[in-house]
mmCIF file of C-alpha atoms in Angstrom:
data_model
loop_
_atom_site.group_PDB
_atom_site.id
_atom_site.type_symbol
_atom_site.label_atom_id
_atom_site.label_comp_id
_atom_site.label_asym_id
_atom_site.label_seq_id
_atom_site.Cartn_x
_atom_site.Cartn_y
_atom_site.Cartn_z
ATOM 1 C CA UNK N 29 49.026 74.868 52.858
ATOM 2 C CA UNK N 30 48.687 71.093 52.976
ATOM 3 C CA UNK N 31 46.743 71.320 56.231
ATOM 4 C CA UNK N 32 44.229 73.687 54.639
ATOM 5 C CA UNK N 33 43.629 71.255 51.805
ATOM 6 C CA UNK N 34 43.076 68.303 54.149
ATOM 7 C CA UNK N 35 40.661 70.275 56.325
ATOM 8 C CA UNK N 36 38.702 71.315 53.272
ATOM 9 C CA UNK N 37 38.669 67.741 52.028
ATOM 10 C CA UNK N 38 37.283 66.401 55.315
ATOM 11 C CA UNK N 39 34.611 69.092 55.381
ATOM 12 C CA UNK N 40 33.390 68.061 51.946
ATOM 13 C CA UNK N 41 33.169 64.399 53.005
ATOM 14 C CA UNK N 42 31.206 65.385 56.111
ATOM 15 C CA UNK N 43 28.838 67.658 54.194
ATOM 16 C CA UNK N 44 28.224 64.959 51.564
ATOM 17 C CA UNK N 45 27.418 62.326 54.190
ATOM 18 C CA UNK N 46 25.094 64.692 56.068
ATOM 19 C CA UNK N 47 23.385 65.713 52.818
ATOM 20 C CA UNK N 48 22.702 62.111 51.853
ATOM 21 C CA UNK N 49 21.360 61.358 55.334
ATOM 22 C CA UNK N 50 19.043 64.387 55.297
ATOM 23 C CA UNK N 51 17.766 63.534 51.821
ATOM 24 C CA UNK N 52 17.068 59.968 52.897
ATOM 25 C CA UNK N 53 15.241 61.086 56.036
ATOM 26 C CA UNK N 54 13.284 63.734 54.135
ATOM 27 C CA UNK N 55 12.235 61.247 51.510
ATOM 28 C CA UNK N 56 11.152 58.702 54.121
ATOM 29 C CA UNK N 57 9.038 61.349 55.865
ATOM 30 C CA UNK N 58 7.500 62.492 52.607
ATOM 31 C CA UNK N 59 6.635 58.923 51.740
ATOM 32 C CA UNK N 60 4.529 58.536 54.898
ATOM 33 C CA UNK N 61 2.747 61.824 54.303
ATOM 34 C CA UNK N 62 1.899 61.126 50.663
ATOM 35 C CA UNK N 63 -0.218 57.998 50.549
ATOM 36 C CA UNK N 64 -0.859 58.476 46.832
ATOM 37 C CA UNK N 65 2.847 58.051 46.043
ATOM 38 C CA UNK N 66 3.924 54.411 46.364
ATOM 39 C CA UNK N 67 7.365 54.930 44.880
ATOM 40 C CA UNK N 68 9.963 54.411 47.601
ATOM 41 C CA UNK N 69 13.376 56.072 47.437
ATOM 42 C CA UNK N 70 16.159 53.712 46.397
ATOM 43 C CA UNK N 71 19.413 53.779 48.344
ATOM 44 C CA UNK N 72 22.544 52.037 47.016
ATOM 45 C CA UNK N 73 25.879 51.395 48.679
ATOM 46 C CA UNK N 74 28.786 49.876 46.774
ATOM 47 C CA UNK N 75 32.093 48.954 48.414
ATOM 48 C CA UNK N 76 35.063 47.870 46.352
ATOM 49 C CA UNK N 77 38.660 46.781 46.756
ATOM 50 C CA UNK N 78 41.157 46.830 43.891
ATOM 51 C CA UNK N 79 44.657 45.390 43.913
ATOM 52 C CA UNK N 80 47.078 45.818 41.025
ATOM 53 C CA UNK N 81 50.719 45.716 40.030
ATOM 54 C CA UNK N 82 52.062 48.849 38.317
ATOM 55 C CA UNK N 83 55.420 48.513 36.554
ATOM 56 C CA UNK N 84 56.180 52.257 36.211
ATOM 57 C CA UNK N 85 54.457 54.276 38.917
ATOM 58 C CA UNK N 86 56.122 57.613 38.031
ATOM 59 C CA UNK N 87 55.881 57.191 34.250
ATOM 60 C CA UNK N 88 59.648 57.371 33.908
ATOM 61 C CA UNK N 89 61.416 57.191 30.572
ATOM 62 C CA UNK N 90 64.115 54.554 30.077
ATOM 63 C CA UNK N 91 66.702 57.265 30.745
ATOM 64 C CA UNK N 92 65.511 57.824 34.296
ATOM 65 C CA UNK N 93 64.837 54.170 35.064
ATOM 66 C CA UNK N 94 68.498 53.510 34.210
ATOM 67 C CA UNK N 95 69.638 56.411 36.380
ATOM 68 C CA UNK N 96 67.532 55.153 39.272
ATOM 69 C CA UNK N 97 68.967 51.643 38.996
ATOM 70 C CA UNK N 98 72.496 53.050 38.800
ATOM 71 C CA UNK N 99 72.012 55.327 41.840
ATOM 72 C CA UNK N 100 72.607 58.471 39.796
ATOM 73 C CA UNK N 101 71.031 61.946 40.167
ATOM 74 C CA UNK N 102 71.253 62.194 43.940
ATOM 75 C CA UNK N 103 68.145 63.947 45.281
ATOM 76 C CA UNK N 104 65.895 63.159 42.307
ATOM 77 C CA UNK N 105 64.502 59.770 43.302
ATOM 78 C CA UNK N 106 62.371 59.788 46.432
ATOM 79 C CA UNK N 107 61.129 56.253 45.825
ATOM 80 C CA UNK N 108 62.363 52.824 46.877
ATOM 81 C CA UNK N 109 61.237 51.062 43.675
ATOM 82 C CA UNK N 110 59.975 52.310 40.319
ATOM 83 C CA UNK N 111 57.204 49.673 40.361
ATOM 84 C CA UNK N 112 54.747 48.893 43.137
ATOM 85 C CA UNK N 113 51.668 47.025 44.310
ATOM 86 C CA UNK N 114 48.649 49.299 44.676
ATOM 87 C CA UNK N 115 45.611 48.736 46.914
ATOM 88 C CA UNK N 116 42.530 50.895 46.377
ATOM 89 C CA UNK N 117 39.477 50.659 48.653
ATOM 90 C CA UNK N 118 36.489 52.716 47.545
ATOM 91 C CA UNK N 119 32.973 53.472 48.651
ATOM 92 C CA UNK N 120 30.100 54.834 46.580
ATOM 93 C CA UNK N 121 26.658 55.830 47.811
ATOM 94 C CA UNK N 122 23.669 56.887 45.751
ATOM 95 C CA UNK N 123 20.049 57.643 46.429
ATOM 96 C CA UNK N 124 17.289 58.011 43.833
ATOM 97 C CA UNK N 125 14.024 59.893 44.120
ATOM 98 C CA UNK N 126 11.218 60.877 41.801
ATOM 99 C CA UNK N 127 10.746 64.591 42.321
ATOM 100 C CA UNK N 128 9.552 65.208 38.747
ATOM 101 C CA UNK N 129 6.591 62.952 37.915
ATOM 102 C CA UNK N 130 7.952 59.395 37.588
ATOM 103 C CA UNK N 131 11.436 60.463 36.493
ATOM 104 C CA UNK N 132 14.518 59.636 38.557
ATOM 105 C CA UNK N 133 16.674 62.155 40.382
ATOM 106 C CA UNK N 134 19.897 60.505 41.567
ATOM 107 C CA UNK N 135 22.465 61.858 44.030
ATOM 108 C CA UNK N 136 25.853 60.138 44.222
ATOM 109 C CA UNK N 137 28.904 60.462 46.456
ATOM 110 C CA UNK N 138 32.099 58.488 46.136
ATOM 111 C CA UNK N 139 35.441 58.176 47.888
ATOM 112 C CA UNK N 140 38.568 56.242 46.879
ATOM 113 C CA UNK N 141 41.964 55.926 48.524
ATOM 114 C CA UNK N 142 44.850 54.696 46.374
ATOM 115 C CA UNK N 143 47.597 53.241 48.537
ATOM 116 C CA UNK N 144 51.059 52.335 47.240
ATOM 117 C CA UNK N 145 52.491 49.562 49.367
ATOM 118 C CA UNK N 146 56.186 50.481 49.046
ATOM 119 C CA UNK N 147 56.210 54.106 47.892
ATOM 120 C CA UNK N 148 53.674 55.738 50.189
ATOM 121 C CA UNK N 149 54.376 59.251 48.870
ATOM 122 C CA UNK N 150 52.365 58.276 45.764
ATOM 123 C CA UNK N 151 49.244 57.445 47.815
ATOM 124 C CA UNK N 152 46.282 59.775 47.306
ATOM 125 C CA UNK N 153 42.584 60.304 47.907
ATOM 126 C CA UNK N 154 39.759 61.080 45.508
ATOM 127 C CA UNK N 155 36.230 62.292 46.151
ATOM 128 C CA UNK N 156 33.320 62.937 43.812
ATOM 129 C CA UNK N 157 29.748 64.184 44.073
ATOM 130 C CA UNK N 158 27.109 64.024 41.353
ATOM 131 C CA UNK N 159 23.482 64.746 40.563
ATOM 132 C CA UNK N 160 21.591 63.304 37.585
ATOM 133 C CA UNK N 161 18.083 64.379 36.628
ATOM 134 C CA UNK N 162 15.944 62.658 33.981
ATOM 135 C CA UNK N 163 13.530 64.872 32.043
ATOM 136 C CA UNK N 164 12.173 62.071 29.889
ATOM 137 C CA UNK N 165 12.893 58.355 30.041
ATOM 138 C CA UNK N 166 15.506 58.923 27.334
ATOM 139 C CA UNK N 167 17.008 62.283 28.288
ATOM 140 C CA UNK N 168 18.933 63.392 31.369
ATOM 141 C CA UNK N 169 21.501 65.887 32.562
ATOM 142 C CA UNK N 170 24.226 65.417 35.156
ATOM 143 C CA UNK N 171 26.410 67.802 37.103
ATOM 144 C CA UNK N 172 29.447 66.654 39.071
ATOM 145 C CA UNK N 173 32.308 67.789 41.265
ATOM 146 C CA UNK N 174 35.612 65.964 41.761
ATOM 147 C CA UNK N 175 38.512 66.701 44.053
ATOM 148 C CA UNK N 176 42.020 65.315 44.571
ATOM 149 C CA UNK N 177 43.670 67.025 47.556
ATOM 150 C CA UNK N 178 47.269 66.001 46.876
ATOM 151 C CA UNK N 179 48.728 64.180 43.852
ATOM 152 C CA UNK N 180 52.483 63.586 43.887
ATOM 153 C CA UNK N 181 53.978 63.323 40.391
ATOM 154 C CA UNK N 182 57.747 63.078 41.040
ATOM 155 C CA UNK N 183 60.708 65.292 41.981
ATOM 156 C CA UNK N 184 62.061 67.890 39.547
ATOM 157 C CA UNK N 185 64.692 70.560 39.808
ATOM 158 C CA UNK N 186 63.408 73.959 40.861
ATOM 159 C CA UNK N 187 65.232 76.394 38.549
ATOM 160 C CA UNK N 188 64.895 79.214 41.072
ATOM 161 C CA UNK N 189 66.858 77.147 43.573
ATOM 162 C CA UNK N 190 69.427 76.142 40.938
ATOM 163 C CA UNK N 191 70.298 79.804 40.399
ATOM 164 C CA UNK N 192 71.209 79.991 44.106
ATOM 165 C CA UNK N 193 72.629 76.566 44.986
ATOM 166 C CA UNK N 194 73.685 75.228 41.593
ATOM 167 C CA UNK N 195 73.003 71.677 40.443
ATOM 168 C CA UNK N 196 72.981 70.119 43.897
ATOM 169 C CA UNK N 197 70.678 67.452 45.395
ATOM 170 C CA UNK N 198 68.869 70.138 47.417
ATOM 171 C CA UNK N 199 67.436 71.707 44.252
ATOM 172 C CA UNK N 200 65.203 68.680 43.562
ATOM 173 C CA UNK N 201 61.732 69.503 44.889
ATOM 174 C CA UNK N 202 58.432 67.562 44.927
ATOM 175 C CA UNK N 203 56.184 68.263 41.947
ATOM 176 C CA UNK N 204 52.619 67.831 43.186
ATOM 177 C CA UNK N 205 49.198 69.386 42.770
ATOM 178 C CA UNK N 206 45.637 69.556 44.031
ATOM 179 C CA UNK N 207 42.892 69.202 41.427
ATOM 180 C CA UNK N 208 39.309 70.416 41.462
ATOM 181 C CA UNK N 209 36.961 69.833 38.554
ATOM 182 C CA UNK N 210 33.348 70.523 37.613
ATOM 183 C CA UNK N 211 31.436 68.586 34.987
ATOM 184 C CA UNK N 212 28.173 68.850 33.087
ATOM 185 C CA UNK N 213 26.713 66.097 30.916
ATOM 186 C CA UNK N 214 23.706 65.794 28.634
ATOM 187 C CA UNK N 215 22.675 62.219 27.774
ATOM 188 C CA UNK N 216 20.019 61.195 25.268
ATOM 189 C CA UNK N 217 18.932 57.867 23.803
ATOM 190 C CA UNK N 218 17.491 57.827 20.302
ATOM 191 C CA UNK N 219 16.666 55.195 17.679
ATOM 192 C CA UNK N 220 15.990 52.971 20.716
ATOM 193 C CA UNK N 221 19.539 51.564 20.907
ATOM 194 C CA UNK N 222 21.770 54.617 20.369
ATOM 195 C CA UNK N 223 22.968 56.595 23.369
ATOM 196 C CA UNK N 224 24.719 59.954 22.967
ATOM 197 C CA UNK N 225 26.570 62.033 25.553
ATOM 198 C CA UNK N 226 27.846 65.586 25.372
ATOM 199 C CA UNK N 227 30.184 66.342 28.274
ATOM 200 C CA UNK N 228 31.914 69.513 29.415
ATOM 201 C CA UNK N 229 34.584 69.425 32.105
ATOM 202 C CA UNK N 230 36.417 72.335 33.708
ATOM 203 C CA UNK N 231 39.405 71.489 35.908
ATOM 204 C CA UNK N 232 41.780 73.646 37.931
ATOM 205 C CA UNK N 233 45.225 72.418 38.975
ATOM 206 C CA UNK N 234 47.016 74.061 41.912
ATOM 207 C CA UNK N 235 50.700 73.131 42.178
ATOM 208 C CA UNK N 236 52.845 73.379 45.272
ATOM 209 C CA UNK N 237 54.941 76.453 46.095
ATOM 210 C CA UNK N 238 57.957 75.319 44.045
ATOM 211 C CA UNK N 239 56.086 75.019 40.738
ATOM 212 C CA UNK N 240 53.250 77.557 40.731
ATOM 213 C CA UNK N 241 54.036 78.400 37.090
ATOM 214 C CA UNK N 242 52.290 75.111 36.230
ATOM 215 C CA UNK N 243 48.968 76.189 37.789
ATOM 216 C CA UNK N 244 46.407 75.840 35.015
ATOM 217 C CA UNK N 245 42.772 75.702 34.008
ATOM 218 C CA UNK N 246 41.668 72.957 31.608
ATOM 219 C CA UNK N 247 38.476 72.962 29.543
ATOM 220 C CA UNK N 248 37.358 69.767 27.798
ATOM 221 C CA UNK N 249 34.456 68.973 25.452
ATOM 222 C CA UNK N 250 33.594 65.339 24.759
ATOM 223 C CA UNK N 251 31.113 63.722 22.387
ATOM 224 C CA UNK N 252 30.461 60.039 23.034
ATOM 225 C CA UNK N 253 28.183 57.671 21.068
ATOM 226 C CA UNK N 254 27.273 54.121 22.151
ATOM 227 C CA UNK N 255 25.442 51.824 19.737
ATOM 228 C CA UNK N 256 23.950 48.391 20.382
ATOM 229 C CA UNK N 257 25.034 46.216 17.459
ATOM 230 C CA UNK N 258 22.954 43.260 18.556
ATOM 231 C CA UNK N 259 21.813 41.830 21.861
ATOM 232 C CA UNK N 260 24.670 41.833 24.330
ATOM 233 C CA UNK N 261 27.171 43.627 22.079
ATOM 234 C CA UNK N 262 27.749 47.391 22.144
ATOM 235 C CA UNK N 263 30.244 49.633 20.387
ATOM 236 C CA UNK N 264 31.301 53.056 21.588
ATOM 237 C CA UNK N 265 33.207 55.914 19.966
ATOM 238 C CA UNK N 266 34.207 59.274 21.363
ATOM 239 C CA UNK N 267 36.125 62.448 20.665
ATOM 240 C CA UNK N 268 37.477 64.899 23.263
ATOM 241 C CA UNK N 269 39.041 68.301 22.729
ATOM 242 C CA UNK N 270 40.990 69.747 25.660
ATOM 243 C CA UNK N 271 42.479 73.202 26.016
ATOM 244 C CA UNK N 272 44.821 74.019 28.895
ATOM 245 C CA UNK N 273 46.004 77.499 29.852
ATOM 246 C CA UNK N 274 48.895 77.508 32.315
ATOM 247 C CA UNK N 275 49.943 80.375 34.543
ATOM 248 C CA UNK N 276 53.443 80.274 33.042
ATOM 249 C CA UNK N 277 55.009 82.576 35.659
ATOM 250 C CA UNK N 278 55.868 82.373 39.345
ATOM 251 C CA UNK N 279 56.521 85.965 40.382
ATOM 252 C CA UNK N 280 54.003 88.709 41.253
ATOM 253 C CA UNK N 281 53.365 90.984 38.279
ATOM 254 C CA UNK N 282 54.962 88.593 35.754
ATOM 255 C CA UNK N 283 53.169 87.913 32.465
ATOM 256 C CA UNK N 284 53.258 84.400 31.010
ATOM 257 C CA UNK N 285 54.492 85.509 27.585
ATOM 258 C CA UNK N 286 57.471 87.411 29.007
ATOM 259 C CA UNK N 287 58.508 85.354 32.024
ATOM 260 C CA UNK N 288 61.506 83.021 32.122
ATOM 261 C CA UNK N 289 59.398 80.134 33.497
ATOM 262 C CA UNK N 290 58.022 77.016 31.850
ATOM 263 C CA UNK N 291 54.655 77.276 30.090
ATOM 264 C CA UNK N 292 52.748 73.982 30.045
ATOM 265 C CA UNK N 293 49.761 75.261 28.018
ATOM 266 C CA UNK N 294 48.470 72.816 25.395
ATOM 267 C CA UNK N 295 45.635 71.664 23.165
ATOM 268 C CA UNK N 296 44.751 67.999 22.727
ATOM 269 C CA UNK N 297 42.641 65.828 20.430
ATOM 270 C CA UNK N 298 41.641 62.426 21.822
ATOM 271 C CA UNK N 299 39.783 59.589 20.080
ATOM 272 C CA UNK N 300 38.186 56.613 21.810
ATOM 273 C CA UNK N 301 36.925 53.238 20.574
ATOM 274 C CA UNK N 302 35.305 50.710 22.903
ATOM 275 C CA UNK N 303 33.602 47.324 22.710
ATOM 276 C CA UNK N 304 31.347 45.970 25.479
ATOM 277 C CA UNK N 305 30.272 42.352 25.188
ATOM 278 C CA UNK N 306 27.868 40.531 27.498
ATOM 279 C CA UNK N 307 29.223 37.010 27.125
ATOM 280 C CA UNK N 308 26.956 33.949 27.204
ATOM 281 C CA UNK N 309 26.139 33.067 30.808
ATOM 282 C CA UNK N 310 28.639 30.836 32.593
ATOM 283 C CA UNK N 311 26.837 28.412 34.946
ATOM 284 C CA UNK N 312 24.059 31.008 35.342
ATOM 285 C CA UNK N 313 26.566 33.766 36.111
ATOM 286 C CA UNK N 314 26.676 36.927 34.004
ATOM 287 C CA UNK N 315 30.100 37.964 32.744
ATOM 288 C CA UNK N 316 31.258 40.727 30.422
ATOM 289 C CA UNK N 317 34.292 41.789 28.420
ATOM 290 C CA UNK N 318 35.133 45.478 28.072
ATOM 291 C CA UNK N 319 37.916 46.554 25.689
ATOM 292 C CA UNK N 320 38.770 50.219 25.258
ATOM 293 C CA UNK N 321 41.535 51.993 23.349
ATOM 294 C CA UNK N 322 42.301 55.686 23.183
ATOM 295 C CA UNK N 323 44.683 57.703 21.034
ATOM 296 C CA UNK N 324 45.483 61.334 21.753
ATOM 297 C CA UNK N 325 47.725 63.970 20.255
ATOM 298 C CA UNK N 326 48.766 66.898 22.432
ATOM 299 C CA UNK N 327 50.257 70.103 21.041
ATOM 300 C CA UNK N 328 52.124 72.560 23.231
ATOM 301 C CA UNK N 329 50.795 76.094 22.637
ATOM 302 C CA UNK N 330 53.491 78.092 24.422
ATOM 303 C CA UNK N 331 54.778 81.124 22.548
ATOM 304 C CA UNK N 332 58.165 80.914 24.237
ATOM 305 C CA UNK N 333 61.273 79.989 22.298
ATOM 306 C CA UNK N 334 62.921 76.583 22.303
ATOM 307 C CA UNK N 335 65.873 78.146 24.107
ATOM 308 C CA UNK N 336 63.780 79.623 26.921
ATOM 309 C CA UNK N 337 61.424 76.640 27.320
ATOM 310 C CA UNK N 338 63.062 73.603 25.692
ATOM 311 C CA UNK N 339 60.717 71.071 27.310
ATOM 312 C CA UNK N 340 57.520 72.639 25.919
ATOM 313 C CA UNK N 341 58.223 74.819 22.882
ATOM 314 C CA UNK N 342 57.080 72.979 19.746
ATOM 315 C CA UNK N 343 56.395 69.782 21.677
ATOM 316 C CA UNK N 344 53.965 67.159 20.366
ATOM 317 C CA UNK N 345 52.933 64.133 22.452
ATOM 318 C CA UNK N 346 51.323 61.018 20.989
ATOM 319 C CA UNK N 347 49.607 58.941 23.671
ATOM 320 C CA UNK N 348 48.054 55.487 23.351
ATOM 321 C CA UNK N 349 46.038 53.668 26.027
ATOM 322 C CA UNK N 350 44.583 50.147 26.047
ATOM 323 C CA UNK N 351 42.233 48.952 28.807
ATOM 324 C CA UNK N 352 40.886 45.396 28.981
ATOM 325 C CA UNK N 353 38.432 44.388 31.708
ATOM 326 C CA UNK N 354 36.721 41.045 32.327
ATOM 327 C CA UNK N 355 34.003 41.083 34.998
ATOM 328 C CA UNK N 356 32.064 38.215 36.533
ATOM 329 C CA UNK N 357 28.904 38.418 38.643
ATOM 330 C CA UNK N 358 29.461 35.966 41.498
ATOM 331 C CA UNK N 359 26.137 36.687 43.167
ATOM 332 C CA UNK N 360 23.574 39.461 42.849
ATOM 333 C CA UNK N 361 25.610 41.511 45.321
ATOM 334 C CA UNK N 362 29.225 40.429 44.692
ATOM 335 C CA UNK N 363 31.225 41.058 41.540
ATOM 336 C CA UNK N 364 34.755 40.140 40.498
ATOM 337 C CA UNK N 365 36.857 41.752 37.762
ATOM 338 C CA UNK N 366 40.279 41.189 36.192
ATOM 339 C CA UNK N 367 41.900 43.996 34.225
ATOM 340 C CA UNK N 368 44.967 45.001 32.238
ATOM 341 C CA UNK N 369 45.980 48.548 31.325
ATOM 342 C CA UNK N 370 48.759 49.656 28.981
ATOM 343 C CA UNK N 371 49.905 53.224 28.374
ATOM 344 C CA UNK N 372 52.501 54.690 26.047
ATOM 345 C CA UNK N 373 53.737 58.190 25.250
ATOM 346 C CA UNK N 374 55.914 59.240 22.333
ATOM 347 C CA UNK N 375 57.107 62.840 22.718
ATOM 348 C CA UNK N 376 58.888 64.935 20.128
ATOM 349 C CA UNK N 377 59.612 68.591 19.457
ATOM 350 C CA UNK N 378 59.176 70.488 16.224
ATOM 351 C CA UNK N 379 62.298 72.353 17.304
ATOM 352 C CA UNK N 380 64.791 69.919 15.829
ATOM 353 C CA UNK N 381 67.543 70.761 18.305
ATOM 354 C CA UNK N 382 65.318 69.704 21.219
ATOM 355 C CA UNK N 383 63.537 66.679 19.749
ATOM 356 C CA UNK N 384 65.921 64.053 21.128
ATOM 357 C CA UNK N 385 66.024 65.761 24.511
ATOM 358 C CA UNK N 386 62.215 65.837 24.795
ATOM 359 C CA UNK N 387 61.989 62.196 23.757
ATOM 360 C CA UNK N 388 64.528 61.051 26.353
ATOM 361 C CA UNK N 389 62.778 63.084 29.047
ATOM 362 C CA UNK N 390 59.127 62.248 28.368
ATOM 363 C CA UNK N 391 58.724 58.958 26.457
ATOM 364 C CA UNK N 392 57.431 56.154 28.656
ATOM 365 C CA UNK N 393 55.612 52.841 28.716
ATOM 366 C CA UNK N 394 53.474 51.550 31.585
ATOM 367 C CA UNK N 395 51.553 48.359 32.310
ATOM 368 C CA UNK N 396 49.095 47.586 35.084
ATOM 369 C CA UNK N 397 47.433 44.281 35.881
ATOM 370 C CA UNK N 398 45.019 43.645 38.698
ATOM 371 C CA UNK N 399 41.846 42.333 40.249
ATOM 372 C CA UNK N 400 38.901 44.037 41.931
ATOM 373 C CA UNK N 401 36.030 42.885 44.113
ATOM 374 C CA UNK N 402 32.807 44.835 44.659
ATOM 375 C CA UNK N 403 29.938 44.363 47.063
ATOM 376 C CA UNK N 404 26.660 46.200 46.393
ATOM 377 C CA UNK N 405 23.566 46.663 48.524
ATOM 378 C CA UNK N 406 20.233 48.173 47.501
ATOM 379 C CA UNK N 407 17.354 49.069 49.780
#
């Protein structure tokens, strides 16, 4: 199964590269044939390298950090450390044309590899393709496709194996998934300095053979408004509603509502506030400060009882994220950025008998601090 995913992943990369090459060649040929069109296609390549320290790579609660440090729960922890240094090289290519009058059509392709220096089982790849078309100078639409071939979360007990082997180390199995998502975005600028986005995203998660009950389809609607307050200072606010429907069963012919498996279905409200500030130039170098915070509340929607599904029934998660980024333009082609990210989850259950259990299992705090360098070329 893993081999199939990798082969598919490599095919997509190849097709994307060939597509961009063909489009570039086609555009160059068209340019020679059409002497009345002096607009040349624009081709951009951006290469980046990010390095950061992550103090809780598996988003463990204090309960499991203590167990890891005390060498408890044999078979659960397939990591050497619960923190790590992460290196992420990435490459993004884009090419812009003017197929419709003097309005841009932009194709993009990106690839990123996230490498964990000590715990390599957390390393993963990410690919994205996108197409944006402007219909007026203020209005555009974008469609996109994203793919993660293999994302390792952590090890959990497989209840089907527990029923055979009991609570032994062998019953801990990797919890991982592949993710494929499609997006559509409408962007419009009005009142000169107000930009609005309406975004729809549909994502499918495919879990490995031990946890197929968690396979799910997620639908998300987002409304995002960015307003220029005065020159160099922008404020942004957004709201996202997400609905997730999980398979909730792992046997042929089983129905989610009547199976004895976990049901991870949920609905979530998320609110975003962001400030972007172009700071006064520093020795003729542009530099910016970007501060973003997000609060979300996730409600489990499973109809199963707290006895049958104690981890999900009645569960409510409160998540907070803070992202601070300072970027500096070294030259017209080289940029440098320093960032800090903080994440927190507070989980409870409306089923009183499970509230403490859910909290001990799912509460976590996580901090990341790092630096990134980018090099961009345009021709």
